[in-house]
Coordinates of C-alpha atoms in Angstrom, one line a residue:
X418 CA 55.1 31.9 14.5
X419 CA 53.5 34.2 17.1
X420 CA 55.3 32.9 20.2
X421 CA 57.4 30.1 21.5
X422 CA 55.8 26.8 22.4
X423 CA 53.9 23.9 20.7
X424 CA 52.1 24.1 17.4
X425 CA 49.4 26.4 18.8
X426 CA 51.9 29.3 18.3
X427 CA 51.7 28.8 14.5
X428 CA 49.0 30.2 12.2
X429 CA 48.4 31.0 8.6
X430 CA 48.6 34.7 8.0
X431 CA 47.9 37.0 5.0
X432 CA 50.6 39.8 4.9
X433 CA 51.9 42.1 2.2
X434 CA 54.4 41.1 -0.5
X435 CA 57.9 42.1 0.6
X436 CA 60.0 44.6 -1.3
X437 CA 63.7 43.8 -1.8
X438 CA 66.3 46.3 -0.9
X439 CA 69.8 46.9 -2.2
X440 CA 71.6 43.6 -3.0
X441 CA 68.4 41.6 -2.4
X442 CA 66.0 39.8 -4.7
X443 CA 62.4 38.6 -4.4
X444 CA 62.1 34.8 -4.6
X445 CA 58.8 33.3 -5.8
X446 CA 58.9 30.3 -3.4
X447 CA 58.3 26.8 -4.8
X448 CA 59.2 24.9 -1.6
X449 CA 60.9 25.1 1.7
X450 CA 61.9 22.4 4.2
X451 CA 61.6 22.1 7.9
X452 CA 64.6 20.9 9.9
X453 CA 65.1 19.9 13.6
X454 CA 66.6 23.4 14.3
X455 CA 63.2 25.0 13.4
X456 CA 61.5 22.7 15.9
X457 CA 64.0 23.9 18.5
X458 CA 63.4 27.5 17.4
X459 CA 59.6 27.2 17.8
X460 CA 60.0 25.6 21.2
X461 CA 62.3 28.5 22.3
X462 CA 65.3 26.3 22.9
X463 CA 67.6 28.4 20.7
X464 CA 67.0 31.8 22.2
X465 CA 70.4 31.7 23.8
X466 CA 71.9 31.5 20.3
X467 CA 69.6 33.9 18.5
X468 CA 66.3 35.5 18.9
X469 CA 63.7 36.6 16.4
X470 CA 61.1 39.3 16.3
X471 CA 57.6 38.0 16.5
X472 CA 55.6 37.2 14.5
X473 CA 58.3 35.2 12.6
X474 CA 58.0 33.3 9.4
X475 CA 59.7 29.9 9.5
X476 CA 61.6 28.3 6.6
X477 CA 65.4 28.6 6.1
X478 CA 65.8 26.4 3.0
X479 CA 64.3 27.8 -0.1
X480 CA 63.7 26.6 -3.7
X481 CA 62.0 29.0 -6.1
X482 CA 62.4 31.3 -9.0
X483 CA 63.9 34.8 -9.4
X484 CA 62.6 36.4 -12.6
X485 CA 61.8 32.9 -13.9
X486 CA 65.3 31.5 -13.0
X487 CA 65.2 28.4 -10.7
X488 CA 67.3 28.9 -7.6
X489 CA 68.0 27.5 -4.2
X490 CA 69.6 28.9 -1.1
X491 CA 69.7 29.2 2.7
X492 CA 67.9 32.1 4.3
X493 CA 67.5 33.5 7.8
X494 CA 63.8 32.5 7.9
X495 CA 60.9 33.6 5.8
X496 CA 60.8 30.8 3.2
X497 CA 57.5 29.3 4.3
X498 CA 55.6 31.8 2.2
X499 CA 54.7 32.7 -1.3
X500 CA 57.5 35.3 -1.6
X501 CA 60.7 35.6 0.4
X502 CA 63.6 38.1 0.3
X503 CA 67.1 36.8 -0.2
X504 CA 70.5 38.3 -0.7
X505 CA 71.3 37.9 -4.3
X506 CA 74.7 36.4 -3.7
X507 CA 73.2 33.8 -1.3
X508 CA 71.4 32.0 -4.1
X509 CA 72.7 29.5 -6.6
X510 CA 71.1 27.9 -9.7
X511 CA 68.9 25.0 -8.7
X512 CA 69.8 21.4 -9.9
X513 CA 68.1 20.6 -13.2
X514 CA 68.1 16.8 -12.6
X515 CA 65.4 16.8 -10.0
X516 CA 62.1 18.7 -9.5
X517 CA 62.6 22.2 -8.1
X518 CA 60.4 21.5 -5.0
X519 CA 62.7 18.5 -4.1
X520 CA 65.8 20.7 -4.2
X521 CA 64.5 22.6 -1.1
X522 CA 65.8 19.6 0.9
X523 CA 69.4 20.3 -0.1
X524 CA 70.7 23.6 1.4
X525 CA 70.9 23.0 5.2
X526 CA 71.3 19.2 5.1
X527 CA 73.7 19.3 2.2
X528 CA 75.9 22.1 3.6
X529 CA 76.1 20.3 7.0
X530 CA 77.1 17.0 5.3
X531 CA 79.6 18.7 3.0
X532 CA 81.3 20.6 5.9
X533 CA 81.4 17.5 8.1
X534 CA 83.0 15.3 5.4
X535 CA 85.3 17.6 3.6
X536 CA 86.2 20.5 6.0
X537 CA 86.2 19.0 9.5
X538 CA 86.9 15.3 8.9
X539 CA 88.8 15.7 5.6
X540 CA 87.8 12.2 4.6
X541 CA 90.4 10.5 2.4
X542 CA 90.4 7.4 0.1
X543 CA 90.7 4.1 1.9
X544 CA 89.6 5.4 5.4
X545 CA 87.0 3.5 7.4
X546 CA 84.2 6.0 8.1
X547 CA 81.4 5.3 10.5
X548 CA 78.3 7.5 10.1
X549 CA 75.8 7.4 13.0
X550 CA 72.3 8.7 12.3
X551 CA 71.1 8.1 8.7
X552 CA 68.6 10.9 8.5
X553 CA 68.7 13.8 6.0
X554 CA 72.3 14.8 6.9
X555 CA 73.6 11.3 7.4
X556 CA 72.3 10.1 4.0
X557 CA 74.1 12.9 2.2
X558 CA 77.3 12.5 4.3
X559 CA 77.3 8.8 3.4
X560 CA 77.3 9.6 -0.3
X561 CA 79.9 12.3 0.0
X562 CA 82.2 10.1 2.0
X563 CA 81.7 7.2 -0.5
X564 CA 82.5 9.6 -3.4
X565 CA 85.7 10.5 -1.5
X566 CA 86.8 6.9 -1.7
X567 CA 86.1 5.9 1.9
X568 CA 84.8 2.6 3.2
X569 CA 81.5 3.8 4.7
X570 CA 79.7 2.1 7.5
X571 CA 76.3 3.3 8.5
X572 CA 74.9 2.9 12.0
X573 CA 71.2 3.1 11.2
X574 CA 67.9 2.4 12.9
X575 CA 65.7 -0.3 11.3
X576 CA 63.7 2.2 9.3
X577 CA 66.8 3.7 7.7
X578 CA 68.9 0.5 7.0
X579 CA 67.4 -0.1 3.5
X580 CA 68.1 3.6 2.6
X581 CA 71.7 3.3 3.8
X582 CA 72.3 0.2 1.6
X583 CA 70.6 1.8 -1.4
X584 CA 72.8 4.8 -1.1
X585 CA 76.0 2.8 -1.1
X586 CA 77.0 2.0 2.5
X587 CA 79.6 -0.9 2.4
X588 CA 78.3 -2.1 5.8
X589 CA 75.1 -1.4 7.8
X590 CA 75.0 -2.0 11.6
X591 CA 72.7 -1.1 14.4
X592 CA 75.5 0.7 16.4
X593 CA 79.3 0.9 16.3
X594 CA 79.7 -1.7 19.0
X595 CA 78.9 -4.3 16.4
X596 CA 82.1 -3.6 14.5
X597 CA 85.1 -6.0 14.8
X598 CA 87.7 -3.3 14.1
X599 CA 88.0 0.4 14.8
X600 CA 87.3 3.2 12.4
X601 CA 89.4 6.2 11.2
X602 CA 86.6 8.7 11.2
X603 CA 83.3 8.9 13.2
X604 CA 80.7 11.3 11.8
X605 CA 78.0 11.8 14.3
X606 CA 74.7 12.9 12.8
X607 CA 72.2 11.6 15.4
X608 CA 70.6 13.8 18.1
X609 CA 71.9 11.6 20.8
X610 CA 75.1 11.1 22.9
X611 CA 78.0 9.8 20.9
X612 CA 79.9 6.5 21.6
X613 CA 83.5 7.1 20.5
X614 CA 84.8 3.7 21.7
X615 CA 84.9 2.4 18.2
X616 CA 87.3 5.2 17.0
X617 CA 90.9 4.2 16.7
X618 CA 93.5 6.1 18.7
X619 CA 94.2 9.3 16.8
X620 CA 91.1 9.0 14.8
X621 CA 88.8 11.9 13.9
X622 CA 85.4 12.5 15.6
X623 CA 83.1 15.1 14.1
X624 CA 79.6 15.9 15.5
X625 CA 77.0 17.8 13.6
X626 CA 74.5 17.5 16.5
X627 CA 75.6 17.3 20.1
X628 CA 78.8 18.7 21.7
X629 CA 81.6 16.1 22.1
X630 CA 84.3 16.2 24.8
X631 CA 87.1 15.2 22.5
X632 CA 86.4 16.0 18.9
X633 CA 84.9 18.6 16.6
X634 CA 81.4 20.0 17.1
X635 CA 80.4 22.5 14.5
X636 CA 77.5 24.8 13.4
X637 CA 76.7 24.8 9.7
X638 CA 78.0 27.8 7.8
X639 CA 76.1 29.3 4.8
X640 CA 78.5 28.9 1.9
X641 CA 77.0 29.4 -1.6
X642 CA 80.2 27.9 -3.2
X643 CA 79.7 24.6 -1.3
X644 CA 76.0 24.7 -2.2
X645 CA 76.9 25.1 -5.9
X646 CA 79.2 22.1 -5.6
X647 CA 76.4 20.0 -4.2
X648 CA 74.1 21.1 -7.0
X649 CA 76.8 19.9 -9.5
X650 CA 77.0 16.5 -7.8
X651 CA 73.2 16.2 -8.0
X652 CA 73.1 17.0 -11.7
X653 CA 76.0 14.5 -12.3
X654 CA 74.0 11.7 -10.5
X655 CA 76.6 11.4 -7.8
X656 CA 74.4 12.7 -5.0
X657 CA 70.8 11.7 -4.4
X658 CA 68.1 13.3 -2.2
X659 CA 66.3 10.3 -0.8
X660 CA 62.9 9.8 -2.2
X661 CA 61.1 9.5 1.2
X662 CA 60.9 13.3 1.4
X663 CA 57.3 14.4 1.8
X664 CA 55.7 17.4 0.2
X665 CA 53.1 19.4 2.1
X666 CA 51.1 22.4 1.4
X667 CA 52.0 24.8 4.2
X668 CA 49.8 27.7 3.4
X669 CA 46.4 25.9 3.4
X670 CA 44.9 23.7 6.1
X671 CA 46.3 20.1 5.8
X672 CA 44.5 17.7 3.5
X673 CA 43.4 14.3 4.6
X674 CA 45.8 12.7 2.0
X675 CA 48.9 14.8 1.6
X676 CA 51.0 14.5 -1.6
X677 CA 54.2 12.5 -1.2
X678 CA 57.1 11.6 -3.5
X679 CA 56.7 7.9 -2.8
X680 CA 54.4 5.5 -1.1
X681 CA 55.8 5.9 2.4
X682 CA 53.1 6.6 5.0
X683 CA 53.0 10.3 5.9
X684 CA 50.3 12.1 7.8
X685 CA 49.8 15.8 8.1
X686 CA 50.7 17.2 11.5
X687 CA 48.2 19.0 13.7
X688 CA 46.2 21.6 11.6
X689 CA 47.5 25.1 11.9
X690 CA 44.7 27.7 12.4
X691 CA 44.3 30.9 10.4
X692 CA 45.0 34.0 12.3
X693 CA 41.9 36.0 13.0
X694 CA 43.3 39.0 14.9
X695 CA 44.5 41.5 12.3
X696 CA 47.2 42.7 14.7
X697 CA 48.7 39.2 14.5
X698 CA 49.5 39.7 10.8
X699 CA 52.0 42.5 11.4
X700 CA 55.3 41.4 9.7
X701 CA 58.5 41.3 11.6
X702 CA 60.6 44.5 11.7
X703 CA 63.9 42.5 11.9
X704 CA 63.7 41.0 8.4
X705 CA 61.6 41.9 5.4
X706 CA 61.6 38.2 4.6
X707 CA 58.8 37.8 7.2
X708 CA 56.5 39.9 4.9
X709 CA 55.0 38.0 2.1
X710 CA 51.8 37.1 0.1
X711 CA 50.1 33.8 0.4
X712 CA 49.6 30.9 -2.0
X713 CA 50.2 27.1 -2.1
X714 CA 53.8 26.7 -1.0
X715 CA 55.1 23.2 -0.4
X716 CA 57.3 22.1 2.5
X717 CA 59.8 19.3 2.1
X718 CA 60.0 17.1 5.1
X719 CA 63.4 15.3 4.8
X720 CA 62.2 12.3 6.9
X721 CA 59.0 10.3 6.7
X722 CA 56.8 12.3 9.1
X723 CA 53.8 11.0 11.0
X724 CA 52.0 11.8 14.2
X725 CA 53.8 8.9 15.9
X726 CA 57.2 10.2 14.6
X727 CA 56.4 13.8 15.7
X728 CA 55.5 12.6 19.1
X729 CA 58.7 10.6 19.4
X730 CA 60.8 13.5 18.2
X731 CA 59.3 16.0 20.6
X732 CA 59.3 13.7 23.7
X733 CA 62.7 15.0 25.0
X734 CA 61.5 18.6 24.4
X735 CA 57.9 18.9 25.4
X736 CA 56.9 18.8 29.0
X737 CA 56.2 15.3 30.4
X738 CA 52.5 14.4 30.2
X739 CA 50.6 14.1 33.4
X740 CA 50.8 10.7 35.1
X741 CA 47.7 8.5 34.4
X742 CA 45.2 8.3 37.2
X743 CA 45.5 5.1 39.3
X744 CA 43.0 2.4 38.5
X745 CA 40.1 2.3 41.0
X746 CA 40.3 -0.5 43.6
X747 CA 38.0 -3.4 42.9
X748 CA 34.8 -3.5 45.0
X749 CA 34.9 -6.2 47.7
X750 CA 32.4 -9.0 47.3
X751 CA 29.2 -8.6 49.2
X752 CA 28.9 -10.2 52.6
X753 CA 26.6 -13.2 53.0
X754 CA 23.0 -12.0 53.4
X755 CA 23.7 -8.4 52.3
X756 CA 22.3 -6.6 49.3
X757 CA 23.7 -7.6 45.9
X758 CA 26.7 -5.7 44.7
X759 CA 26.1 -3.0 42.1
X760 CA 29.0 -1.4 40.3
X761 CA 29.6 2.3 40.9
X762 CA 28.9 4.7 38.1
X763 CA 32.0 6.2 36.5
X764 CA 33.3 9.3 38.2
X765 CA 32.4 12.5 36.5
X766 CA 33.7 16.0 36.9
X767 CA 33.6 17.4 40.4
X768 CA 30.6 19.6 41.0
X769 CA 29.6 21.9 43.9
X770 CA 26.1 21.1 45.2
X771 CA 23.9 24.1 46.0
X772 CA 23.2 24.8 49.7
X773 CA 20.1 23.2 51.1
X774 CA 17.0 25.3 51.0
X775 CA 16.0 26.8 54.3

């Protein structure tokens, strides 16, 4: 990422393989995942929270190998590359029950769901729990709350309702206003304002996305112990990463038919150009994770991703498109006895006529 803005600030770069320092290891990356926070980072919306040296390599979730051992973890960027630097104590053994590339969808989404369900909401058996937003975080939170013995209700969009039922929701609704009785816990995982009217008096409201006036809004903490607990649940078959995750080669120009883990429609986003200016390949001085060699590394997109979906997601962030030009007024019918009407040619670009010859 060579600046802040739209996808034009991204390019494929060839840079040196990084060298780990004290307490660090070199991860041979199998996959990374892209989360909404990285879209916000690219757009420059998170600069008030943290800034990065440019050029910056994206990718916080990582799945790969260290000396042949499969591991996963949460980094401070740099995972969208062949090699990345990680603190040795930030990595945990990868789950063995799923492909290593799929495990890249677990760290950020899983830690967010775990901390929402177990730390902030402290979900208990028998509680009625409403989860709004059944995306990557919401799907994992649904399963964790169900495993805790809660009666889980999912407020899901039409495209996510089948997934919510498949993952064990006791009830699936379009929104909380459809419920006939209040809930004990509201876990808000949608990037939209929260409606807490369905929460019983004294109930618990936890938001992983937007601030809430009365409730808990938190930022995910990197906790390897929590991540290791999530890996155990995956290997025990008690936690599933939904199969709609798409795999994309992020170090080569997009293919016309990207590989996916199921038959859901997924199109590659706008092609990212290769950097041609050698000065643009200078690695970041803030983190050695930005320096890496290049090969085929796959990104896990934790939602079905299409051009239409990308446009919808970025609509609140990107500048509004220019208003369409007004339609030309219809020509009036010719007056009786006048020359027949001929349609005007379409307007072309404005030109400046040369001065008349003298």
